[in-house]
GROMACS .gro file of C-alpha atoms in nm:
model
  136
    1UNK     CA    1   0.000   0.000   0.000
    2UNK     CA    2   0.141   0.343  -0.090
    3UNK     CA    3   0.187   0.632   0.157
    4UNK     CA    4  -0.124   0.822   0.045
    5UNK     CA    5  -0.342   0.513   0.086
    6UNK     CA    6  -0.199   0.448   0.432
    7UNK     CA    7  -0.265   0.808   0.535
    8UNK     CA    8  -0.624   0.788   0.415
    9UNK     CA    9  -0.676   0.462   0.608
   10UNK     CA   10  -0.540   0.630   0.919
   11UNK     CA   11  -0.766   0.936   0.884
   12UNK     CA   12  -1.095   0.766   0.794
   13UNK     CA   13  -1.180   0.667   1.155
   14UNK     CA   14  -1.132   1.028   1.268
   15UNK     CA   15  -1.343   1.174   0.989
   16UNK     CA   16  -1.648   0.983   1.113
   17UNK     CA   17  -1.631   1.159   1.451
   18UNK     CA   18  -1.525   1.497   1.319
   19UNK     CA   19  -1.874   1.646   1.310
   20UNK     CA   20  -1.905   1.596   1.685
   21UNK     CA   21  -1.661   1.879   1.751
   22UNK     CA   22  -1.683   2.083   1.432
   23UNK     CA   23  -1.677   2.463   1.440
   24UNK     CA   24  -1.864   2.669   1.185
   25UNK     CA   25  -1.615   2.843   0.961
   26UNK     CA   26  -1.632   3.182   0.786
   27UNK     CA   27  -1.694   3.192   0.412
   28UNK     CA   28  -1.396   3.060   0.215
   29UNK     CA   29  -1.268   2.843   0.500
   30UNK     CA   30  -1.322   2.470   0.526
   31UNK     CA   31  -1.239   2.301   0.858
   32UNK     CA   32  -1.179   1.928   0.872
   33UNK     CA   33  -1.135   1.806   1.228
   34UNK     CA   34  -0.896   1.510   1.215
   35UNK     CA   35  -0.858   1.389   1.573
   36UNK     CA   36  -0.923   1.470   1.938
   37UNK     CA   37  -0.763   1.299   2.238
   38UNK     CA   38  -0.735   1.346   2.612
   39UNK     CA   39  -0.378   1.412   2.723
   40UNK     CA   40  -0.186   1.283   3.023
   41UNK     CA   41  -0.199   1.641   3.154
   42UNK     CA   42  -0.518   1.659   3.357
   43UNK     CA   43  -0.784   1.885   3.208
   44UNK     CA   44  -0.609   1.915   2.869
   45UNK     CA   45  -0.683   1.767   2.529
   46UNK     CA   46  -0.520   1.777   2.187
   47UNK     CA   47  -0.724   1.859   1.878
   48UNK     CA   48  -0.586   1.846   1.525
   49UNK     CA   49  -0.766   2.028   1.243
   50UNK     CA   50  -0.701   2.099   0.877
   51UNK     CA   51  -0.818   2.442   0.760
   52UNK     CA   52  -0.839   2.510   0.385
   53UNK     CA   53  -0.835   2.880   0.291
   54UNK     CA   54  -0.976   2.981  -0.048
   55UNK     CA   55  -0.792   3.272  -0.213
   56UNK     CA   56  -0.867   3.588  -0.013
   57UNK     CA   57  -1.037   3.400   0.274
   58UNK     CA   58  -0.992   3.537   0.627
   59UNK     CA   59  -1.014   3.373   0.969
   60UNK     CA   60  -1.113   3.681   1.172
   61UNK     CA   61  -0.960   3.779   1.506
   62UNK     CA   62  -1.001   3.501   1.762
   63UNK     CA   63  -0.824   3.312   2.041
   64UNK     CA   64  -0.807   2.959   2.185
   65UNK     CA   65  -0.809   2.828   2.545
   66UNK     CA   66  -0.461   2.682   2.497
   67UNK     CA   67  -0.168   2.673   2.259
   68UNK     CA   68  -0.195   2.640   1.881
   69UNK     CA   69   0.084   2.486   1.674
   70UNK     CA   70   0.050   2.581   1.306
   71UNK     CA   71   0.205   2.399   1.009
   72UNK     CA   72   0.141   2.514   0.651
   73UNK     CA   73   0.159   2.213   0.415
   74UNK     CA   74   0.034   2.399   0.108
   75UNK     CA   75   0.007   2.753  -0.027
   76UNK     CA   76   0.080   3.081   0.150
   77UNK     CA   77  -0.095   3.213   0.461
   78UNK     CA   78  -0.050   3.535   0.655
   79UNK     CA   79  -0.092   3.530   1.033
   80UNK     CA   80  -0.105   3.825   1.268
   81UNK     CA   81  -0.090   3.799   1.645
   82UNK     CA   82  -0.230   4.094   1.838
   83UNK     CA   83   0.034   4.361   1.893
   84UNK     CA   84   0.276   4.206   1.642
   85UNK     CA   85   0.355   4.253   1.274
   86UNK     CA   86   0.196   4.004   1.028
   87UNK     CA   87   0.408   3.705   0.925
   88UNK     CA   88   0.378   3.521   0.595
   89UNK     CA   89   0.411   3.144   0.604
   90UNK     CA   90   0.476   2.931   0.296
   91UNK     CA   91   0.454   2.552   0.258
   92UNK     CA   92   0.675   2.392   0.523
   93UNK     CA   93   0.668   2.688   0.763
   94UNK     CA   94   0.545   2.673   1.124
   95UNK     CA   95   0.411   2.916   1.385
   96UNK     CA   96   0.339   2.898   1.758
   97UNK     CA   97   0.039   3.086   1.898
   98UNK     CA   98   0.044   3.120   2.280
   99UNK     CA   99  -0.265   3.034   2.486
  100UNK     CA  100  -0.530   3.306   2.477
  101UNK     CA  101  -0.337   3.520   2.224
  102UNK     CA  102  -0.579   3.698   1.990
  103UNK     CA  103  -0.480   3.642   1.628
  104UNK     CA  104  -0.609   3.623   1.271
  105UNK     CA  105  -0.510   3.449   0.949
  106UNK     CA  106  -0.574   3.509   0.581
  107UNK     CA  107  -0.482   3.375   0.241
  108UNK     CA  108  -0.319   3.658   0.043
  109UNK     CA  109  -0.252   3.430  -0.254
  110UNK     CA  110  -0.436   3.332  -0.571
  111UNK     CA  111  -0.439   2.959  -0.484
  112UNK     CA  112  -0.564   2.754  -0.189
  113UNK     CA  113  -0.367   2.775   0.137
  114UNK     CA  114  -0.381   2.502   0.400
  115UNK     CA  115  -0.314   2.511   0.774
  116UNK     CA  116  -0.269   2.204   0.989
  117UNK     CA  117  -0.352   2.330   1.339
  118UNK     CA  118  -0.276   2.129   1.651
  119UNK     CA  119  -0.434   2.268   1.965
  120UNK     CA  120  -0.339   2.178   2.324
  121UNK     CA  121  -0.636   2.323   2.506
  122UNK     CA  122  -0.841   2.318   2.823
  123UNK     CA  123  -1.096   2.040   2.800
  124UNK     CA  124  -1.460   2.146   2.802
  125UNK     CA  125  -1.400   2.502   2.682
  126UNK     CA  126  -1.498   2.626   2.335
  127UNK     CA  127  -1.205   2.571   2.098
  128UNK     CA  128  -1.244   2.909   1.933
  129UNK     CA  129  -1.344   3.240   2.090
  130UNK     CA  130  -1.414   3.516   1.840
  131UNK     CA  131  -1.269   3.852   1.942
  132UNK     CA  132  -1.519   4.134   1.959
  133UNK     CA  133  -1.501   4.502   2.037
  134UNK     CA  134  -1.123   4.509   2.016
  135UNK     CA  135  -0.920   4.749   1.807
  136UNK     CA  136  -0.681   4.545   1.594
   0.00000   0.00000   0.00000
């Protein structure tokens, strides 16, 4: 069996349960929740999600109740953490978003951009908290 087939076999069981913890996404974003597991750290869980950004799509300002580890496997994405300059990530680049840090992401390119997000978050809290009333 080739690598792609093995990967698909590994992901199929997670896809069935993905809807159970799906988050509605803004227009132009497609979220595919891949897996969710309790951690050995009490009260924490890991969630892994693929986010596809259409050209020009924006994930508006938001935060998470834990850390986010970003990997860009495809395309170009721009991330901005509150109080910092935007950074542009290309395929193969990574970014760390500290717990509770308000941030946004967008696809400035003409082709699809993809983010593989791994969250280490407090169990039982909403994964995503949209920022409101803040001047960014």
